[in-house]
PDB file of C-alpha atoms and ligand atoms in Angstrom:
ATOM      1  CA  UNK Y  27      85.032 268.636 154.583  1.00 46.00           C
ATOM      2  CA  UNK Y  28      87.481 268.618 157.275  1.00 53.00           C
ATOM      3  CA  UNK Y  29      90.129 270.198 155.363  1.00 51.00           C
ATOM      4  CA  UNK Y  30      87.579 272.654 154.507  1.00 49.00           C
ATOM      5  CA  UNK Y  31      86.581 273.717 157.900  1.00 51.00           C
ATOM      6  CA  UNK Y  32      90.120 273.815 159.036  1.00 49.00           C
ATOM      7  CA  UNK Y  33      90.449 276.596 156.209  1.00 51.00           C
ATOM      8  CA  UNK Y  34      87.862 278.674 157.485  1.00 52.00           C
ATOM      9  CA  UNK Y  35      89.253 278.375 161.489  1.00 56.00           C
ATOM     10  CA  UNK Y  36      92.721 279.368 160.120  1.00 54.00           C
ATOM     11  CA  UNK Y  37      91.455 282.146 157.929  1.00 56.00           C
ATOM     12  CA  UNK Y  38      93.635 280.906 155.612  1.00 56.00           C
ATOM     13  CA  UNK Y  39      92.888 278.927 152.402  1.00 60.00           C
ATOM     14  CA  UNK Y  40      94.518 275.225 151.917  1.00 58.00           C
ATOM     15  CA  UNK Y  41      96.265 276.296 148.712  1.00 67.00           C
ATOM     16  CA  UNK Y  42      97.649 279.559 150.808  1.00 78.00           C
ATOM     17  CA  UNK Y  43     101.143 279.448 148.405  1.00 85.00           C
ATOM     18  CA  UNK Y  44     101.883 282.619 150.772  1.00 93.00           C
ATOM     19  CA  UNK Y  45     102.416 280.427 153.943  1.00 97.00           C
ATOM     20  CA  UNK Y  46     100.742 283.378 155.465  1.00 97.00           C
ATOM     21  CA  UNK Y  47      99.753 281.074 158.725  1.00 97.00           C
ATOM     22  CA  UNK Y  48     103.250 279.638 159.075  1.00 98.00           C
ATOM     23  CA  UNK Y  49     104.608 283.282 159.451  1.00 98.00           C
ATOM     24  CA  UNK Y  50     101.745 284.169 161.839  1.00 98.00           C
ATOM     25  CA  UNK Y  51     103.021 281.347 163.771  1.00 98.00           C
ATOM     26  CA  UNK Y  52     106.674 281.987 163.365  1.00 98.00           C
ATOM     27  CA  UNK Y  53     105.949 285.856 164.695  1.00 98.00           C
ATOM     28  CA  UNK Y  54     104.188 284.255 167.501  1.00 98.00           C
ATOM     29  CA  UNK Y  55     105.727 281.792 168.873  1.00 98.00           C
ATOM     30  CA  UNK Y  56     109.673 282.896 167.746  1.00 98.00           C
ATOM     31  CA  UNK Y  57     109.603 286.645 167.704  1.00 98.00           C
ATOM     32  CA  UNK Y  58     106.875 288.030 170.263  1.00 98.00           C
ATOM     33  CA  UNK Y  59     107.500 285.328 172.796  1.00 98.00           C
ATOM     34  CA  UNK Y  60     111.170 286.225 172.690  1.00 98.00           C
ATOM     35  CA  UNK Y  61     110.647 289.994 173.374  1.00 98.00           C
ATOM     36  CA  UNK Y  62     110.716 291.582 169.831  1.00 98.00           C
ATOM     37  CA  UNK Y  63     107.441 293.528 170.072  1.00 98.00           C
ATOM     38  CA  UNK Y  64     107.967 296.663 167.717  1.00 98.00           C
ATOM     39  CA  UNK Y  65     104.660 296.867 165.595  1.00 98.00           C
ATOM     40  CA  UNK Y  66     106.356 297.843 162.398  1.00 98.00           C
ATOM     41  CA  UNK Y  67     108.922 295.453 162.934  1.00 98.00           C
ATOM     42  CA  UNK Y  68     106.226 292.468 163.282  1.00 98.00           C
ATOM     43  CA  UNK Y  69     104.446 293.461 160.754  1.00 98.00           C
ATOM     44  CA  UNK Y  70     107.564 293.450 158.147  1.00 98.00           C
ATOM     45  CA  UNK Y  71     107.569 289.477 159.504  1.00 98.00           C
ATOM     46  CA  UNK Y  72     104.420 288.961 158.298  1.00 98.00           C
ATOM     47  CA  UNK Y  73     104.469 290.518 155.259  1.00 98.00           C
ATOM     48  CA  UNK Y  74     108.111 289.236 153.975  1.00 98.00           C
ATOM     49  CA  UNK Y  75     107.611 285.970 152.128  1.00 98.00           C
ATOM     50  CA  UNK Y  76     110.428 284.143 153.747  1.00 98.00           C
ATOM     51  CA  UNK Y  77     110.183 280.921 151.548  1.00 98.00           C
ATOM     52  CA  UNK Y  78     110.917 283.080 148.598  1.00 97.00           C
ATOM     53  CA  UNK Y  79     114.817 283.675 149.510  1.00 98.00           C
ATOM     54  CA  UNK Y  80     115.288 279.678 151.041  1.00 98.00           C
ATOM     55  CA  UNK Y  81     116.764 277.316 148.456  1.00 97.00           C
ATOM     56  CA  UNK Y  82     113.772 275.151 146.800  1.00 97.00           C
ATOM     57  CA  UNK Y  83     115.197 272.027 148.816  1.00 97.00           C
ATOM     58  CA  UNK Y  84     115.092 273.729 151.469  1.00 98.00           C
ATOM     59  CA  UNK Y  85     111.426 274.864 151.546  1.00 97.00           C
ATOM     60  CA  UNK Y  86     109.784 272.949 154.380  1.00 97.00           C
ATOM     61  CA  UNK Y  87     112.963 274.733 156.649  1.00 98.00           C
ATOM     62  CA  UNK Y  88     111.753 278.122 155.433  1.00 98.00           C
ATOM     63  CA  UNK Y  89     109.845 279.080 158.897  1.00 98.00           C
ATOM     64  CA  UNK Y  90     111.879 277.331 161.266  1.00 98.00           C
ATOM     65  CA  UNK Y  91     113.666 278.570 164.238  1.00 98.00           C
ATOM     66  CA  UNK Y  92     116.635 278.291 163.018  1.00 98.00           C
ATOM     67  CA  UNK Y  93     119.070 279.681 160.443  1.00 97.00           C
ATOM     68  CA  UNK Y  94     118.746 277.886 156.799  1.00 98.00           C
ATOM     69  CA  UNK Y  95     121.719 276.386 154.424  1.00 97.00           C
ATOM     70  CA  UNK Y  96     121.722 279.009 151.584  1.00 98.00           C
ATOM     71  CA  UNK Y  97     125.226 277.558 149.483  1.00 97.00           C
ATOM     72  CA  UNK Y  98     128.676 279.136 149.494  1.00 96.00           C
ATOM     73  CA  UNK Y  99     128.856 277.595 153.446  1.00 95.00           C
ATOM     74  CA  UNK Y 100     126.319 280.684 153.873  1.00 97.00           C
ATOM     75  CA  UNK Y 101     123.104 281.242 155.757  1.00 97.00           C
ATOM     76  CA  UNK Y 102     119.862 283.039 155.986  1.00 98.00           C
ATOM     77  CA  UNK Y 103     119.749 284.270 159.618  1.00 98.00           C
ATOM     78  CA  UNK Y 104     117.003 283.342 162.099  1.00 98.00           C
ATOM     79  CA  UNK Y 105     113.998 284.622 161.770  1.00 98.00           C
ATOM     80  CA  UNK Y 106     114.423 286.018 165.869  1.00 98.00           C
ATOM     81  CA  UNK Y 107     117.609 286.972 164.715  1.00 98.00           C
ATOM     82  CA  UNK Y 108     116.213 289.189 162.207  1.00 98.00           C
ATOM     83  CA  UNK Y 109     113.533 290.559 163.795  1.00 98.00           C
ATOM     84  CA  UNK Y 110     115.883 291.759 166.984  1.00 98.00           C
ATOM     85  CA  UNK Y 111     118.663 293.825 164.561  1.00 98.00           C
ATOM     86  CA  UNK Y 112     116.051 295.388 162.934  1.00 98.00           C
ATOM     87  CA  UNK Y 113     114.171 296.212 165.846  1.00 98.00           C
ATOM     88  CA  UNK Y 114     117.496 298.109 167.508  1.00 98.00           C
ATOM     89  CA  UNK Y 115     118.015 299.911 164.016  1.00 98.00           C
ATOM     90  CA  UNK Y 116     114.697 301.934 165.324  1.00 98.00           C
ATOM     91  CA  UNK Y 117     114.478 302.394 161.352  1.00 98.00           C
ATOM     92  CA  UNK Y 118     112.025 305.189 160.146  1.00 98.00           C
ATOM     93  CA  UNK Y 119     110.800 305.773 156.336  1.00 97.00           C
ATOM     94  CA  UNK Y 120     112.784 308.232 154.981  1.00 96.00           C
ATOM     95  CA  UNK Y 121     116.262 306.482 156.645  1.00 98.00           C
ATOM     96  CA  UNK Y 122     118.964 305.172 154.488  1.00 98.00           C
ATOM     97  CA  UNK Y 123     120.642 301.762 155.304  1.00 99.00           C
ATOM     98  CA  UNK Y 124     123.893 299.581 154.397  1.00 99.00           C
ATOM     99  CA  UNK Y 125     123.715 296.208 155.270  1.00 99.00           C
ATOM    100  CA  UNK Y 126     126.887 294.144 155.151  1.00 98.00           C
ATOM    101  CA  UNK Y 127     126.215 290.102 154.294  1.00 98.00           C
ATOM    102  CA  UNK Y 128     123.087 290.043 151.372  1.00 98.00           C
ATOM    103  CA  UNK Y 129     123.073 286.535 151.884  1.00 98.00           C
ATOM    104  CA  UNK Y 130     119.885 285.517 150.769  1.00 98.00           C
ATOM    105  CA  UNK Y 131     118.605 289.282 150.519  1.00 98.00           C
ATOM    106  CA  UNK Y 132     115.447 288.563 153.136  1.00 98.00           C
ATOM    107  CA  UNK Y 133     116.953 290.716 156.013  1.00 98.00           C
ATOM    108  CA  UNK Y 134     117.506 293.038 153.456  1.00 98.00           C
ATOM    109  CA  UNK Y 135     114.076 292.982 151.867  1.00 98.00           C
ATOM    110  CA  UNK Y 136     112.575 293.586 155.520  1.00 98.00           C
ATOM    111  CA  UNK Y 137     114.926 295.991 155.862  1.00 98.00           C
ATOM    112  CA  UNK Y 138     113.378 298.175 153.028  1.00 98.00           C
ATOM    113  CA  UNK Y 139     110.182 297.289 154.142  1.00 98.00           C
ATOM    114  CA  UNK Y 140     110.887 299.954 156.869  1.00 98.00           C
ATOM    115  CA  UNK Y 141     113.553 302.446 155.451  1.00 98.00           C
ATOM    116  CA  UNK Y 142     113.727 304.497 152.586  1.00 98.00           C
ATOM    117  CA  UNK Y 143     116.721 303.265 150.868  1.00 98.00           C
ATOM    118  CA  UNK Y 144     119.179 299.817 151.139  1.00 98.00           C
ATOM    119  CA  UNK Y 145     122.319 299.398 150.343  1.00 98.00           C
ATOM    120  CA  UNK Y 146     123.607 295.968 150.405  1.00 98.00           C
ATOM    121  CA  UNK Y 147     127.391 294.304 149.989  1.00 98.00           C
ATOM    122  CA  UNK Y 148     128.056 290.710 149.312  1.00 98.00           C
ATOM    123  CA  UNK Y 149     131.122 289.108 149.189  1.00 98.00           C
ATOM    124  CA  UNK Y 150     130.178 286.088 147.008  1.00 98.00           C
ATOM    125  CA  UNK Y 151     128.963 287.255 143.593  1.00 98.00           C
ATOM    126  CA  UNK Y 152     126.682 284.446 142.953  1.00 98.00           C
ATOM    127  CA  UNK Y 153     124.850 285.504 146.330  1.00 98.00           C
ATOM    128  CA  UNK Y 154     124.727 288.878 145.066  1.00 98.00           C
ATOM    129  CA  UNK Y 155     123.398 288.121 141.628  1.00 98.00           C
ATOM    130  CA  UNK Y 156     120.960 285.508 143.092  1.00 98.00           C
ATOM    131  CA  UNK Y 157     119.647 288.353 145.609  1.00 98.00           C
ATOM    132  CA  UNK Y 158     119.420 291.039 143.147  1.00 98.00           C
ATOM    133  CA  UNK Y 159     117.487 289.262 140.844  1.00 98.00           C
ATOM    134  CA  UNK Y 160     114.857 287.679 143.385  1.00 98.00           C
ATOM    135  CA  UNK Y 161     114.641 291.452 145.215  1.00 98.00           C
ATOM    136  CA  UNK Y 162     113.924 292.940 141.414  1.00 98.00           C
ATOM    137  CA  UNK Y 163     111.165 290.333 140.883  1.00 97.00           C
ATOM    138  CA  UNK Y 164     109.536 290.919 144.190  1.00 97.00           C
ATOM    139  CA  UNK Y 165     109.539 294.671 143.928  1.00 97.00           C
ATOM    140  CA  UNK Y 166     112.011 295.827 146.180  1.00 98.00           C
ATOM    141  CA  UNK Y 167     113.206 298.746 144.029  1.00 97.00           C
ATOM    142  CA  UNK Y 168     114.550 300.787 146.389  1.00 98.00           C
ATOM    143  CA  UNK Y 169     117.641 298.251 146.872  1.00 98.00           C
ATOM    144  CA  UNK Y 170     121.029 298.459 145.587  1.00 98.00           C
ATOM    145  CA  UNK Y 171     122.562 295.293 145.695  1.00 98.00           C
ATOM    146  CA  UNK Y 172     126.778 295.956 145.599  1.00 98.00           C
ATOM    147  CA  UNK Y 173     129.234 292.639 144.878  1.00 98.00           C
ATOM    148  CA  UNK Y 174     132.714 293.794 147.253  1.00 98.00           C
ATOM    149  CA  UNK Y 175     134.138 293.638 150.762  1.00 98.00           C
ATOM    150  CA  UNK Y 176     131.766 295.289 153.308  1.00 98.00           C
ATOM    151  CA  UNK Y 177     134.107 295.662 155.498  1.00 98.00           C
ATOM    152  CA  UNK Y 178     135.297 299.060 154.296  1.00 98.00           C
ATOM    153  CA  UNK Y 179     131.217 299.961 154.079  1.00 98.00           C
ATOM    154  CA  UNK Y 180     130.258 301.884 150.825  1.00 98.00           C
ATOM    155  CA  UNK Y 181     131.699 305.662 150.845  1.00 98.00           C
ATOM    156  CA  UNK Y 182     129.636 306.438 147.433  1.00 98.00           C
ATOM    157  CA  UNK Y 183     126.244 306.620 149.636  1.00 98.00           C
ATOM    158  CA  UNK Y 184     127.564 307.327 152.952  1.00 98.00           C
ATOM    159  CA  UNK Y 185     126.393 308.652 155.512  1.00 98.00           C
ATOM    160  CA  UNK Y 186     124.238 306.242 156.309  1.00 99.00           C
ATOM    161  CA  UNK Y 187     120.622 306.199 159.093  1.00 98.00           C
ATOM    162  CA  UNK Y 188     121.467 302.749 160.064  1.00 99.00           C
ATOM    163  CA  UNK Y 189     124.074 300.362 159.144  1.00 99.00           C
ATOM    164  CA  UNK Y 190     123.921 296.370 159.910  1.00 99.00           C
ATOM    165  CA  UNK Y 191     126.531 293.501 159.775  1.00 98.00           C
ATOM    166  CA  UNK Y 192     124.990 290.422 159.418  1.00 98.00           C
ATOM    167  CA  UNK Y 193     128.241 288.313 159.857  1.00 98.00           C
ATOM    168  CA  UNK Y 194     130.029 288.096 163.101  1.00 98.00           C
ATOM    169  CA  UNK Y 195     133.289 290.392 162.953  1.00 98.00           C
ATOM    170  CA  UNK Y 196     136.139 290.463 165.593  1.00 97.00           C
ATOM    171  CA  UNK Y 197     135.410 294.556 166.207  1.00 97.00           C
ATOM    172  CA  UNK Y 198     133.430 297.025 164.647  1.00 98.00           C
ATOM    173  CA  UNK Y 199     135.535 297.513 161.212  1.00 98.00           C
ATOM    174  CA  UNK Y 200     135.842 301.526 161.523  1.00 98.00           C
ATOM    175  CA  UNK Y 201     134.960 302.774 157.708  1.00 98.00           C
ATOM    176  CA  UNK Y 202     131.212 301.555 159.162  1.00 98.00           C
ATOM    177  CA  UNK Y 203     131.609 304.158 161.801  1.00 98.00           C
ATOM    178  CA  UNK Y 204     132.997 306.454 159.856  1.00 98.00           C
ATOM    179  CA  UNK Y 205     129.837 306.128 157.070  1.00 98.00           C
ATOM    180  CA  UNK Y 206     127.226 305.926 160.149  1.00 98.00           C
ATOM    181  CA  UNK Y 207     125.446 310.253 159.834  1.00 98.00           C
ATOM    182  CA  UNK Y 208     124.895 311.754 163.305  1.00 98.00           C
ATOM    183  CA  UNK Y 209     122.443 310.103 165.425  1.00 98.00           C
ATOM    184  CA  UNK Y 210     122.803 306.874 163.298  1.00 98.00           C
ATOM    185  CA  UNK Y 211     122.724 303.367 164.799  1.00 98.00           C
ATOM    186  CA  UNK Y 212     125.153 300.683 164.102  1.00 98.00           C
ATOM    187  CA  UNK Y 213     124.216 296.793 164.911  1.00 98.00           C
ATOM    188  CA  UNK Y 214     127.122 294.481 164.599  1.00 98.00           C
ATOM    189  CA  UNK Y 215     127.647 290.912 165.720  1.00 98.00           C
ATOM    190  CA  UNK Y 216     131.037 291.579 167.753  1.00 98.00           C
ATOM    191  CA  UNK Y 217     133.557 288.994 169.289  1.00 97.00           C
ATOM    192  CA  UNK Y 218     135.564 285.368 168.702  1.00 96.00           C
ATOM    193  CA  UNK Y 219     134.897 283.576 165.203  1.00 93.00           C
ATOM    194  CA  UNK Y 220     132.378 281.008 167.025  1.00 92.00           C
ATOM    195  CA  UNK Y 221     130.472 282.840 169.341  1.00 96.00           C
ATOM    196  CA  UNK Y 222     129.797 287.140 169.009  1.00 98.00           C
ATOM    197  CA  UNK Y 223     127.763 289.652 170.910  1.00 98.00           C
ATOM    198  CA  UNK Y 224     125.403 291.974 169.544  1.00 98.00           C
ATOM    199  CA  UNK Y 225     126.941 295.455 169.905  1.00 98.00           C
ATOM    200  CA  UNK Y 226     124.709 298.355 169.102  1.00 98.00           C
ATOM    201  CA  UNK Y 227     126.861 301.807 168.808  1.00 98.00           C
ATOM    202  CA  UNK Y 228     125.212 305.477 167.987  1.00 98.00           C
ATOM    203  CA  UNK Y 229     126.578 308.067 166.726  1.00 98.00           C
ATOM    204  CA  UNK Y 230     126.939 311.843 168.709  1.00 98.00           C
ATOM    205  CA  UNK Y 231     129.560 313.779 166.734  1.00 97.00           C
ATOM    206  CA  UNK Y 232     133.025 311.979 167.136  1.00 95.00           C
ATOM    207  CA  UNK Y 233     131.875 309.736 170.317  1.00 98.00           C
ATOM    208  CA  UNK Y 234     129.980 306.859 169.560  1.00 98.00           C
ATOM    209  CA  UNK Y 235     127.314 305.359 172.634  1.00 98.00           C
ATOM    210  CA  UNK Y 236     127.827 301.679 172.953  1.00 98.00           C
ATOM    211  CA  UNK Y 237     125.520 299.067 174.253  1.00 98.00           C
ATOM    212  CA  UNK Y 238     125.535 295.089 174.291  1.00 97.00           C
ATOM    213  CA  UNK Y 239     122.800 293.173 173.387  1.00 93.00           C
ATOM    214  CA  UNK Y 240     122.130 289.377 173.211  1.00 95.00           C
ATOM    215  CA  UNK Y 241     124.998 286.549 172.295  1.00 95.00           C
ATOM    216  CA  UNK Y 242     124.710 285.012 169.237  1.00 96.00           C
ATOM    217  CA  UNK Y 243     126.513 283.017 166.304  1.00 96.00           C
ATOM    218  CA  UNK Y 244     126.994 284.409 163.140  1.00 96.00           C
ATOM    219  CA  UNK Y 245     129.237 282.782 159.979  1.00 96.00           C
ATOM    220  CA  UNK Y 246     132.408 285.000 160.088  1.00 97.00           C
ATOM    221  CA  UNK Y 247     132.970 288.275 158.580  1.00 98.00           C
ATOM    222  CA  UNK Y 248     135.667 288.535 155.948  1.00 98.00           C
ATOM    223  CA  UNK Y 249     137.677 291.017 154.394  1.00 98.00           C
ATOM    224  CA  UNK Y 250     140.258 293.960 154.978  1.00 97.00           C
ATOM    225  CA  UNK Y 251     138.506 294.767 158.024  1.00 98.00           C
ATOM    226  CA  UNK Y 252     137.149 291.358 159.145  1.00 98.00           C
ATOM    227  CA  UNK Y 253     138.306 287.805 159.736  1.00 97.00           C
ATOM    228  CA  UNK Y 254     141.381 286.890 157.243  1.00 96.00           C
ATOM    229  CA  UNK Y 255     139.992 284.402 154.540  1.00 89.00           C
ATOM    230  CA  UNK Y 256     142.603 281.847 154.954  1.00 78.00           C
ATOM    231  CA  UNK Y 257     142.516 280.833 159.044  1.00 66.00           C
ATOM    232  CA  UNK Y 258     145.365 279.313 160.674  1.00 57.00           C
ATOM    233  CA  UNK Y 259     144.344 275.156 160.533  1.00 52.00           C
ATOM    234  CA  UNK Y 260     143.843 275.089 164.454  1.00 51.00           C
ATOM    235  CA  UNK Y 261     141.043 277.400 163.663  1.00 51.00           C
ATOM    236  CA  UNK Y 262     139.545 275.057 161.035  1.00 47.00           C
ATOM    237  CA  UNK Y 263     138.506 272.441 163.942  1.00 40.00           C
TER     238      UNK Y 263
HETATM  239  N1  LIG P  26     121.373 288.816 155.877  1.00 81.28           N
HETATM  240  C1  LIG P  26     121.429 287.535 155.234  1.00 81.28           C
HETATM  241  C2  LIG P  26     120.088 286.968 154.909  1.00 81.28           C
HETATM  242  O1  LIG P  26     119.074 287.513 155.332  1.00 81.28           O
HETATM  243  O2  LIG P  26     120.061 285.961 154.176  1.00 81.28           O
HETATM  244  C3  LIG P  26     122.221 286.526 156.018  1.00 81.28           C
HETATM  245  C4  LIG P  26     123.633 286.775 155.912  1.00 81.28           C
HETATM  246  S1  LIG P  26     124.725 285.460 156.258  1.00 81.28           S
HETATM  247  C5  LIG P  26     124.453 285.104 157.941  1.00 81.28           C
HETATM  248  C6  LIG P  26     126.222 286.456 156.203  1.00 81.28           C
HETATM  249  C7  LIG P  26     126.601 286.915 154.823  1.00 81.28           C
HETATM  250  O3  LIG P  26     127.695 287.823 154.940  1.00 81.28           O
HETATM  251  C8  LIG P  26     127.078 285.798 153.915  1.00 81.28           C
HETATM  252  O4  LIG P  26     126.329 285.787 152.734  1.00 81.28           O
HETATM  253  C9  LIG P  26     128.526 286.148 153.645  1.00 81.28           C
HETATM  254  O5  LIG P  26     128.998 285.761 152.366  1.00 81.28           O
HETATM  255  C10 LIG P  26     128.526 287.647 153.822  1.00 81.28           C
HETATM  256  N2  LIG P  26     129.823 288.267 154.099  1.00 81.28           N
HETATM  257  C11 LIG P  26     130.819 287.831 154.906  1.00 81.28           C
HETATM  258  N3  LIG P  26     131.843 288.708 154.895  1.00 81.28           N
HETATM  259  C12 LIG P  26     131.482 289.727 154.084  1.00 81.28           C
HETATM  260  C13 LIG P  26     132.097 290.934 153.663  1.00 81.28           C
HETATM  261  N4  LIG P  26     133.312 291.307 154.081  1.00 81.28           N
HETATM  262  N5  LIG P  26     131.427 291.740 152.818  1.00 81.28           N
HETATM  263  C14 LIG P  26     130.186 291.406 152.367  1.00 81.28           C
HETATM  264  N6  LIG P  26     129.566 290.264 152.710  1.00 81.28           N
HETATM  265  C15 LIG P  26     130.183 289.441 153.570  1.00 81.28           C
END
């Protein structure tokens, strides 16, 4: 009876296999309290079944406040994390998107939530395969999922609305500029291999308007116009 009447306060029933209240609480308490308050942006959160794209033994992780193991020495991002470079991609329906770093695929599933079109690279081809599949099954079918270096963007769908790096680079790798259509905005995790900046950059013709956003730590960016794959051993402490 208790567990009963708890359902009916929540809203939610006990066998809710969406964890719809655990998002509700993770938009809450993670997101709005940190500042992200773009309705269409929120309501991508809640929608987005996080727990779909986290490893099974990783489930009870899946609405943390924190980034989650995902194999290949890889993560899905934090949820905050996701919610604030999407919110600065100011992303409207009929946009078109690259993403650098599938990863898991969620940022890229919220990401098509609110554009028109996604393109994704991923470096690791199981990661690719693994999102492509799991973004097929839920729907997404206005994702291209693309197994190659991100670094040097994807010229075949260029120019791109918005484009995102969701690995932390040492600068902005320039075939992303290049790619970005006028007006676009580019969000990029910018700096040293432990610790990066956000840097937001939009487009005006040849100049590009540059602001910085919140530090953060991202797993490095690799390729031609990245982080070499091989570091130096003092950078393996
Ligand atoms: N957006 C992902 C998600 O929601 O799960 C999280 C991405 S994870 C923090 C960064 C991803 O970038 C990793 O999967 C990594 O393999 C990928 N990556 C790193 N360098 C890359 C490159 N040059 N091209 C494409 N993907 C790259």
């Amino acid at each position: 009876r208790i567990m009963m009447a708890v359902a009916t306060i929540t809203g939610f029933p006990m066998d809710d296999f969406s964890r719809q209240a655990e998002r509700e609480a993770m938009v809450e308490t993670q997101i709005i309290a940190r500042g992200v308050l773009d309705p269409k942006v929120l309501a991508a959160m809640r929608r987005v079944q996080r727990h779909r794209f986290v490893p099974s033994d990783a489930q009870a992780q899946a609405y943390e406040d924190h980034p989650v193991h995902i194999g290949y020495g890889q993560t899905i991002s934090q949820p905050y994390m996701v919610a604030c470079m999407t919110e600065l991609l100011n992303l409207t329906p009929g946009d078109r998107v690259l993403e650098v770093g599938t990863g898991s695929g969620y940022q890229t599933a919220i990401l098509a939530e609110l554009a028109g079109e996604v393109v994704t690279i991923e470096r690791h081809a199981a990661l690719a395969e693994t999102a492509q599949t799991r973004l097929h099954e839920l729907g997404y079918d206005t994702v291209t999922v693309v197994h190659g270096d991100g670094t040097l963007g994807y010229f075949e769908r260029a120019p791109y609305d918005a484009v995102l790096v969701t690995a932390g680079s040492p600068d902005i790798p320039p075939a992303l500029k290049e790619q970005l259509a006028e007006g676009g905005r580019l969000v990029c995790p910018t700096g040293g291999r432990d610790v990066q900046r956000l840097i937001k950059l939009v487009r005006h013709g040849d100049t590009y308007r540059s602001s910085e956003g919140i530090s953060c730590i991202f797993v490095p960016l690799v390729g031609e116009a990245g982080w070499p794959e091989n570091l130096p051993p003092h950078h393996l402490t």
